[in-house]
PDB file of C-alpha atoms in Angstrom:
ATOM      1  CA  MET A 303     -15.626 -55.724  34.776  1.00 86.00           C
ATOM      2  CA  GLN A 304     -18.359 -57.894  36.208  1.00 96.00           C
ATOM      3  CA  THR A 305     -20.385 -60.853  34.958  1.00 98.00           C
ATOM      4  CA  LEU A 306     -24.128 -60.554  34.520  1.00 98.00           C
ATOM      5  CA  PHE A 307     -26.705 -63.246  33.870  1.00 98.00           C
ATOM      6  CA  ILE A 308     -29.853 -61.771  32.295  1.00 97.00           C
ATOM      7  CA  THR A 309     -33.030 -63.714  31.533  1.00 97.00           C
ATOM      8  CA  GLY A 310     -35.199 -62.657  28.608  1.00 92.00           C
ATOM      9  CA  GLY A 311     -32.351 -60.794  26.963  1.00 88.00           C
ATOM     10  CA  ASN A 312     -33.587 -60.861  23.381  1.00 86.00           C
ATOM     11  CA  ARG A 313     -36.029 -57.940  23.418  1.00 85.00           C
ATOM     12  CA  GLY A 314     -37.370 -54.951  25.328  1.00 87.00           C
ATOM     13  CA  ILE A 315     -35.681 -54.060  28.607  1.00 91.00           C
ATOM     14  CA  GLY A 316     -33.684 -57.279  28.541  1.00 91.00           C
ATOM     15  CA  LEU A 317     -32.088 -56.459  25.203  1.00 90.00           C
ATOM     16  CA  GLU A 318     -31.142 -53.009  26.461  1.00 92.00           C
ATOM     17  CA  LEU A 319     -29.647 -54.539  29.584  1.00 95.00           C
ATOM     18  CA  VAL A 320     -27.485 -56.706  27.342  1.00 94.00           C
ATOM     19  CA  LYS A 321     -26.406 -53.829  25.087  1.00 92.00           C
ATOM     20  CA  GLN A 322     -25.545 -51.468  27.924  1.00 94.00           C
ATOM     21  CA  SER A 323     -23.733 -54.137  29.930  1.00 96.00           C
ATOM     22  CA  LEU A 324     -21.517 -54.847  26.936  1.00 95.00           C
ATOM     23  CA  GLN A 325     -20.873 -51.117  26.562  1.00 92.00           C
ATOM     24  CA  ASN A 326     -19.805 -51.134  30.224  1.00 93.00           C
ATOM     25  CA  ASN A 327     -17.200 -53.797  29.354  1.00 94.00           C
ATOM     26  CA  ASP A 328     -19.021 -56.467  31.347  1.00 97.00           C
ATOM     27  CA  VAL A 329     -19.261 -60.168  30.572  1.00 96.00           C
ATOM     28  CA  VAL A 330     -22.865 -61.045  29.722  1.00 97.00           C
ATOM     29  CA  LEU A 331     -24.688 -64.356  29.821  1.00 97.00           C
ATOM     30  CA  CYS A 332     -28.258 -63.977  28.642  1.00 95.00           C
ATOM     31  CA  THR A 333     -31.149 -66.278  27.890  1.00 95.00           C
ATOM     32  CA  PHE A 334     -33.624 -66.325  25.059  1.00 91.00           C
ATOM     33  CA  ARG A 335     -36.565 -68.441  23.967  1.00 86.00           C
ATOM     34  CA  GLY A 336     -36.979 -69.811  20.465  1.00 77.00           C
ATOM     35  CA  ASP A 337     -34.639 -71.388  17.956  1.00 75.00           C
ATOM     36  CA  THR A 338     -32.734 -68.381  16.630  1.00 74.00           C
ATOM     37  CA  THR A 339     -29.961 -66.597  18.487  1.00 76.00           C
ATOM     38  CA  PRO A 340     -30.592 -62.836  18.406  1.00 75.00           C
ATOM     39  CA  ASP A 341     -28.280 -61.026  16.005  1.00 77.00           C
ATOM     40  CA  LEU A 342     -26.912 -57.785  17.435  1.00 79.00           C
ATOM     41  CA  PRO A 343     -24.591 -55.293  15.705  1.00 78.00           C
ATOM     42  CA  LEU A 344     -21.585 -55.907  17.954  1.00 82.00           C
ATOM     43  CA  THR A 345     -17.860 -55.592  17.663  1.00 84.00           C
ATOM     44  CA  GLN A 346     -15.766 -58.740  17.702  1.00 88.00           C
ATOM     45  CA  GLU A 347     -14.570 -57.833  21.192  1.00 89.00           C
ATOM     46  CA  GLU A 348     -18.158 -57.456  22.446  1.00 87.00           C
ATOM     47  CA  ARG A 349     -19.135 -60.786  20.904  1.00 86.00           C
ATOM     48  CA  GLY A 350     -16.317 -62.376  22.882  1.00 90.00           C
ATOM     49  CA  ARG A 351     -17.945 -61.171  26.131  1.00 94.00           C
ATOM     50  CA  LEU A 352     -21.472 -62.273  25.185  1.00 94.00           C
ATOM     51  CA  THR A 353     -22.952 -65.751  25.559  1.00 94.00           C
ATOM     52  CA  TRP A 354     -26.502 -66.578  24.484  1.00 93.00           C
ATOM     53  CA  LEU A 355     -28.222 -69.434  26.291  1.00 94.00           C
ATOM     54  CA  GLN A 356     -31.433 -70.974  25.003  1.00 92.00           C
ATOM     55  CA  LEU A 357     -33.646 -71.278  28.065  1.00 93.00           C
ATOM     56  CA  ASP A 358     -37.312 -71.483  28.963  1.00 94.00           C
ATOM     57  CA  VAL A 359     -37.375 -70.188  32.533  1.00 96.00           C
ATOM     58  CA  THR A 360     -40.414 -72.353  33.314  1.00 96.00           C
ATOM     59  CA  ASN A 361     -38.825 -75.563  31.987  1.00 95.00           C
ATOM     60  CA  GLU A 362     -37.363 -77.741  34.739  1.00 94.00           C
ATOM     61  CA  THR A 363     -35.116 -79.607  32.298  1.00 95.00           C
ATOM     62  CA  ASP A 364     -33.639 -76.378  30.956  1.00 94.00           C
ATOM     63  CA  LEU A 365     -33.013 -75.115  34.486  1.00 96.00           C
ATOM     64  CA  ALA A 366     -31.431 -78.400  35.578  1.00 95.00           C
ATOM     65  CA  ARG A 367     -28.872 -78.077  32.760  1.00 93.00           C
ATOM     66  CA  LEU A 368     -27.641 -74.656  33.870  1.00 94.00           C
ATOM     67  CA  PRO A 369     -25.211 -75.723  36.626  1.00 93.00           C
ATOM     68  CA  ALA A 370     -23.396 -78.098  34.264  1.00 93.00           C
ATOM     69  CA  LEU A 371     -23.171 -75.427  31.570  1.00 93.00           C
ATOM     70  CA  LEU A 372     -21.717 -72.866  33.968  1.00 96.00           C
ATOM     71  CA  VAL A 373     -19.287 -74.841  36.119  1.00 95.00           C
ATOM     72  CA  ASN A 374     -16.834 -72.515  37.905  1.00 95.00           C
ATOM     73  CA  GLN A 375     -18.435 -69.461  36.255  1.00 96.00           C
ATOM     74  CA  PRO A 376     -18.815 -66.620  38.768  1.00 98.00           C
ATOM     75  CA  ILE A 377     -21.968 -64.515  38.405  1.00 98.00           C
ATOM     76  CA  ASP A 378     -21.869 -61.103  40.028  1.00 98.00           C
ATOM     77  CA  VAL A 379     -25.365 -59.944  39.072  1.00 98.00           C
ATOM     78  CA  LEU A 380     -28.368 -62.067  38.190  1.00 98.00           C
ATOM     79  CA  ILE A 381     -31.175 -60.036  36.636  1.00 98.00           C
ATOM     80  CA  ASN A 382     -34.442 -61.957  36.534  1.00 98.00           C
ATOM     81  CA  ASN A 383     -35.957 -59.960  33.690  1.00 96.00           C
ATOM     82  CA  ALA A 384     -38.096 -62.481  31.775  1.00 95.00           C
ATOM     83  CA  GLY A 385     -41.778 -61.765  32.278  1.00 94.00           C
ATOM     84  CA  VAL A 386     -45.228 -61.781  30.694  1.00 95.00           C
ATOM     85  CA  ILE A 387     -48.206 -59.420  30.860  1.00 93.00           C
ATOM     86  CA  GLY A 388     -50.671 -62.258  31.320  1.00 95.00           C
ATOM     87  CA  PRO A 389     -53.775 -63.369  29.437  1.00 95.00           C
ATOM     88  CA  ASP A 390     -56.185 -61.103  27.576  1.00 94.00           C
ATOM     89  CA  ASN A 391     -58.954 -61.981  30.010  1.00 95.00           C
ATOM     90  CA  GLN A 392     -57.847 -61.207  33.568  1.00 95.00           C
ATOM     91  CA  SER A 393     -60.636 -59.235  35.200  1.00 94.00           C
ATOM     92  CA  TYR A 394     -62.412 -60.361  38.369  1.00 94.00           C
ATOM     93  CA  ASN A 395     -65.451 -61.604  36.432  1.00 94.00           C
ATOM     94  CA  ASP A 396     -63.689 -62.823  33.273  1.00 94.00           C
ATOM     95  CA  MET A 397     -60.508 -64.673  34.174  1.00 96.00           C
ATOM     96  CA  ASP A 398     -58.483 -67.007  32.004  1.00 97.00           C
ATOM     97  CA  THR A 399     -57.371 -69.225  34.872  1.00 97.00           C
ATOM     98  CA  GLN A 400     -54.854 -71.210  32.824  1.00 98.00           C
ATOM     99  CA  GLY A 401     -53.347 -67.955  31.616  1.00 98.00           C
ATOM    100  CA  TRP A 402     -53.226 -66.776  35.226  1.00 97.00           C
ATOM    101  CA  LEU A 403     -51.307 -69.903  36.211  1.00 98.00           C
ATOM    102  CA  HIS A 404     -48.853 -69.377  33.357  1.00 98.00           C
ATOM    103  CA  THR A 405     -48.342 -65.776  34.446  1.00 98.00           C
ATOM    104  CA  PHE A 406     -47.405 -67.017  37.912  1.00 98.00           C
ATOM    105  CA  GLU A 407     -45.069 -69.620  36.430  1.00 98.00           C
ATOM    106  CA  VAL A 408     -43.111 -66.982  34.513  1.00 97.00           C
ATOM    107  CA  ASN A 409     -43.330 -63.926  36.767  1.00 98.00           C
ATOM    108  CA  THR A 410     -43.296 -65.469  40.248  1.00 98.00           C
ATOM    109  CA  ILE A 411     -41.974 -69.017  40.288  1.00 98.00           C
ATOM    110  CA  ALA A 412     -39.302 -68.768  37.582  1.00 98.00           C
ATOM    111  CA  PRO A 413     -37.229 -66.017  39.272  1.00 98.00           C
ATOM    112  CA  LEU A 414     -36.872 -68.187  42.355  1.00 98.00           C
ATOM    113  CA  MET A 415     -36.025 -71.307  40.361  1.00 98.00           C
ATOM    114  CA  VAL A 416     -33.480 -69.510  38.173  1.00 98.00           C
ATOM    115  CA  THR A 417     -31.838 -68.069  41.293  1.00 98.00           C
ATOM    116  CA  ASN A 418     -31.673 -71.524  42.881  1.00 97.00           C
ATOM    117  CA  ALA A 419     -30.116 -72.972  39.721  1.00 97.00           C
ATOM    118  CA  LEU A 420     -27.378 -70.315  39.806  1.00 98.00           C
ATOM    119  CA  LEU A 421     -26.630 -70.214  43.531  1.00 98.00           C
ATOM    120  CA  ASN A 422     -23.254 -71.920  43.186  1.00 97.00           C
ATOM    121  CA  ASN A 423     -22.254 -69.402  40.534  1.00 98.00           C
ATOM    122  CA  LEU A 424     -23.376 -66.482  42.678  1.00 98.00           C
ATOM    123  CA  ARG A 425     -21.374 -67.829  45.600  1.00 97.00           C
ATOM    124  CA  LEU A 426     -18.220 -67.564  43.445  1.00 97.00           C
ATOM    125  CA  SER A 427     -18.656 -63.774  43.288  1.00 98.00           C
ATOM    126  CA  ASP A 428     -17.173 -61.406  45.845  1.00 97.00           C
ATOM    127  CA  ALA A 429     -20.391 -59.346  45.790  1.00 97.00           C
ATOM    128  CA  PRO A 430     -23.306 -61.414  44.465  1.00 98.00           C
ATOM    129  CA  ARG A 431     -26.555 -59.595  43.721  1.00 98.00           C
ATOM    130  CA  VAL A 432     -29.964 -60.797  42.533  1.00 98.00           C
ATOM    131  CA  VAL A 433     -32.245 -58.192  40.948  1.00 98.00           C
ATOM    132  CA  THR A 434     -35.730 -59.245  39.926  1.00 98.00           C
ATOM    133  CA  VAL A 435     -37.762 -57.045  37.604  1.00 97.00           C
ATOM    134  CA  SER A 436     -41.123 -56.654  39.309  1.00 96.00           C
ATOM    135  CA  SER A 437     -43.634 -53.792  39.054  1.00 94.00           C
ATOM    136  CA  GLN A 438     -45.269 -51.184  41.221  1.00 87.00           C
ATOM    137  CA  MET A 439     -48.509 -52.713  39.928  1.00 86.00           C
ATOM    138  CA  GLY A 440     -47.842 -55.416  42.506  1.00 85.00           C
ATOM    139  CA  ALA A 441     -47.448 -52.941  45.374  1.00 86.00           C
ATOM    140  CA  LEU A 442     -50.227 -53.504  47.903  1.00 85.00           C
ATOM    141  CA  HIS A 443     -50.502 -49.820  48.806  1.00 82.00           C
ATOM    142  CA  ARG A 444     -51.713 -48.933  45.280  1.00 76.00           C
ATOM    143  CA  GLU A 445     -55.445 -48.868  44.638  1.00 80.00           C
ATOM    144  CA  SER A 446     -56.166 -49.678  40.998  1.00 82.00           C
ATOM    145  CA  THR A 447     -58.283 -52.188  39.136  1.00 82.00           C
ATOM    146  CA  GLY A 448     -57.932 -54.741  36.361  1.00 83.00           C
ATOM    147  CA  MET A 449     -55.023 -56.951  35.240  1.00 86.00           C
ATOM    148  CA  ILE A 450     -55.451 -59.254  38.215  1.00 96.00           C
ATOM    149  CA  ALA A 451     -53.156 -61.974  36.843  1.00 97.00           C
ATOM    150  CA  TYR A 452     -50.254 -59.599  36.232  1.00 95.00           C
ATOM    151  CA  ARG A 453     -50.688 -57.575  39.418  1.00 94.00           C
ATOM    152  CA  SER A 454     -50.979 -60.620  41.656  1.00 97.00           C
ATOM    153  CA  SER A 455     -47.928 -62.290  40.086  1.00 98.00           C
ATOM    154  CA  LYS A 456     -45.832 -59.196  40.762  1.00 97.00           C
ATOM    155  CA  ALA A 457     -47.137 -58.820  44.314  1.00 97.00           C
ATOM    156  CA  ALA A 458     -46.221 -62.447  44.886  1.00 97.00           C
ATOM    157  CA  VAL A 459     -42.717 -62.170  43.441  1.00 98.00           C
ATOM    158  CA  ASN A 460     -42.076 -59.144  45.657  1.00 97.00           C
ATOM    159  CA  LYS A 461     -42.796 -61.322  48.686  1.00 97.00           C
ATOM    160  CA  VAL A 462     -40.733 -64.197  47.291  1.00 98.00           C
ATOM    161  CA  MET A 463     -37.742 -61.899  46.864  1.00 98.00           C
ATOM    162  CA  GLN A 464     -38.192 -60.396  50.319  1.00 97.00           C
ATOM    163  CA  LEU A 465     -38.167 -63.895  51.806  1.00 98.00           C
ATOM    164  CA  LEU A 466     -35.237 -64.956  49.637  1.00 98.00           C
ATOM    165  CA  SER A 467     -33.221 -61.984  50.879  1.00 98.00           C
ATOM    166  CA  LEU A 468     -33.608 -63.369  54.405  1.00 98.00           C
ATOM    167  CA  GLU A 469     -32.841 -66.934  53.357  1.00 98.00           C
ATOM    168  CA  LEU A 470     -29.622 -65.880  51.593  1.00 98.00           C
ATOM    169  CA  LYS A 471     -28.497 -63.261  54.092  1.00 97.00           C
ATOM    170  CA  ALA A 472     -26.001 -65.592  55.759  1.00 97.00           C
ATOM    171  CA  GLN A 473     -24.452 -66.246  52.344  1.00 96.00           C
ATOM    172  CA  GLN A 474     -24.039 -62.505  51.754  1.00 97.00           C
ATOM    173  CA  ILE A 475     -26.177 -62.542  48.601  1.00 98.00           C
ATOM    174  CA  VAL A 476     -28.127 -59.336  47.987  1.00 98.00           C
ATOM    175  CA  VAL A 477     -31.700 -59.816  46.755  1.00 98.00           C
ATOM    176  CA  CYS A 478     -33.966 -56.967  45.607  1.00 98.00           C
ATOM    177  CA  PRO A 479     -37.044 -56.572  43.399  1.00 98.00           C
ATOM    178  CA  VAL A 480     -37.150 -53.470  41.195  1.00 97.00           C
ATOM    179  CA  HIS A 481     -39.926 -51.528  39.491  1.00 95.00           C
ATOM    180  CA  PRO A 482     -38.654 -50.850  35.943  1.00 92.00           C
ATOM    181  CA  GLY A 483     -40.972 -47.935  35.280  1.00 85.00           C
ATOM    182  CA  TRP A 484     -43.711 -47.762  32.679  1.00 76.00           C
ATOM    183  CA  VAL A 485     -41.590 -48.584  29.658  1.00 79.00           C
ATOM    184  CA  LYS A 486     -42.130 -48.204  25.921  1.00 68.00           C
ATOM    185  CA  THR A 487     -41.891 -51.865  24.960  1.00 68.00           C
ATOM    186  CA  ASP A 488     -44.255 -54.401  23.420  1.00 65.00           C
ATOM    187  CA  MET A 489     -45.580 -54.957  26.932  1.00 66.00           C
ATOM    188  CA  GLY A 490     -45.724 -51.329  28.067  1.00 61.00           C
ATOM    189  CA  GLY A 491     -47.025 -49.837  24.836  1.00 63.00           C
ATOM    190  CA  SER A 492     -46.165 -46.654  22.986  1.00 66.00           C
ATOM    191  CA  GLU A 493     -47.840 -44.340  25.533  1.00 74.00           C
ATOM    192  CA  ALA A 494     -45.484 -45.333  28.349  1.00 68.00           C
ATOM    193  CA  ASP A 495     -43.389 -42.820  30.283  1.00 80.00           C
ATOM    194  CA  ILE A 496     -39.811 -43.899  29.588  1.00 83.00           C
ATOM    195  CA  THR A 497     -37.757 -45.785  27.026  1.00 89.00           C
ATOM    196  CA  ALA A 498     -36.190 -49.198  27.455  1.00 86.00           C
ATOM    197  CA  GLU A 499     -32.806 -47.470  27.325  1.00 90.00           C
ATOM    198  CA  GLN A 500     -33.679 -45.290  30.329  1.00 91.00           C
ATOM    199  CA  SER A 501     -35.086 -48.187  32.328  1.00 92.00           C
ATOM    200  CA  ALA A 502     -32.125 -50.463  31.647  1.00 94.00           C
ATOM    201  CA  SER A 503     -29.636 -47.727  32.494  1.00 95.00           C
ATOM    202  CA  GLY A 504     -31.302 -47.144  35.843  1.00 96.00           C
ATOM    203  CA  ILE A 505     -31.562 -50.840  36.682  1.00 97.00           C
ATOM    204  CA  LEU A 506     -27.880 -51.399  35.920  1.00 97.00           C
ATOM    205  CA  ALA A 507     -26.823 -48.383  37.970  1.00 97.00           C
ATOM    206  CA  LEU A 508     -28.886 -49.718  40.883  1.00 97.00           C
ATOM    207  CA  ALA A 509     -27.457 -53.221  40.511  1.00 97.00           C
ATOM    208  CA  ARG A 510     -23.906 -51.869  40.629  1.00 96.00           C
ATOM    209  CA  ARG A 511     -24.361 -50.037  43.916  1.00 96.00           C
ATOM    210  CA  LEU A 512     -26.406 -52.592  45.885  1.00 98.00           C
ATOM    211  CA  THR A 513     -24.918 -53.811  49.167  1.00 97.00           C
ATOM    212  CA  MET A 514     -26.127 -56.101  51.917  1.00 98.00           C
ATOM    213  CA  GLU A 515     -27.681 -53.090  53.641  1.00 97.00           C
ATOM    214  CA  ASP A 516     -30.058 -52.803  50.664  1.00 97.00           C
ATOM    215  CA  SER A 517     -31.037 -56.464  50.548  1.00 98.00           C
ATOM    216  CA  GLY A 518     -34.740 -57.162  50.886  1.00 97.00           C
ATOM    217  CA  LYS A 519     -35.814 -53.663  49.826  1.00 97.00           C
ATOM    218  CA  PHE A 520     -38.049 -52.830  46.869  1.00 97.00           C
ATOM    219  CA  TYR A 521     -36.541 -50.236  44.510  1.00 97.00           C
ATOM    220  CA  THR A 522     -37.525 -48.208  41.480  1.00 94.00           C
ATOM    221  CA  TRP A 523     -35.453 -48.039  38.290  1.00 92.00           C
ATOM    222  CA  GLU A 524     -34.311 -44.614  39.494  1.00 93.00           C
ATOM    223  CA  GLY A 525     -32.711 -46.195  42.570  1.00 93.00           C
ATOM    224  CA  LYS A 526     -35.321 -44.937  45.013  1.00 94.00           C
ATOM    225  CA  GLU A 527     -36.854 -47.202  47.642  1.00 94.00           C
ATOM    226  CA  HIS A 528     -40.445 -48.117  46.783  1.00 93.00           C
ATOM    227  CA  VAL A 529     -43.137 -48.759  49.368  1.00 91.00           C
ATOM    228  CA  TRP A 530     -44.522 -52.293  49.385  1.00 89.00           C
TER     229      TRP A 530
END
């Protein structure tokens, strides 16, 4: 049994991460936005291992409250899953700049700030790991157009996580970004390649096997190393 902290756990890949972690007999702490706690069909035993936390990952006040809420709570795996696709207008000649900034707040800045807020909890684990859901759309080797806000935010978070892996190396905290695949969610659309169940299963399998030798590498949901 391990303890996972999952951001954006109320829908899509995040919800599947929650469901499958509970099925694996793990303890799950997961965040959601809004006023209503998600209602899942769970057994009483599963409900005892699940804690919902209302959190806006871009809100400094919310983040500042986390350490006090989780005193002496070890976290084995932090999965920075919360993310946005970005504004409707994000082409080179038609950019919603405020939407672009918000995309960076959620996709790039928030994973670092959430990790910082939970560092003491990660240090309480014997094998702390930080997995950030990124995208191959942020890989610099790929040549494709459009969706500048989303692509640039994911390219940036890849670099943030690579740097963070170096910063936290002495503390023996593994840090890796992961490409979740093209997933059939509200964000990925119905034409995507894989289901949320498949993506979540792969991400969790990867998270379980990560060691310090893997830290700073970019992986796919299938557990394969991805080029930057």
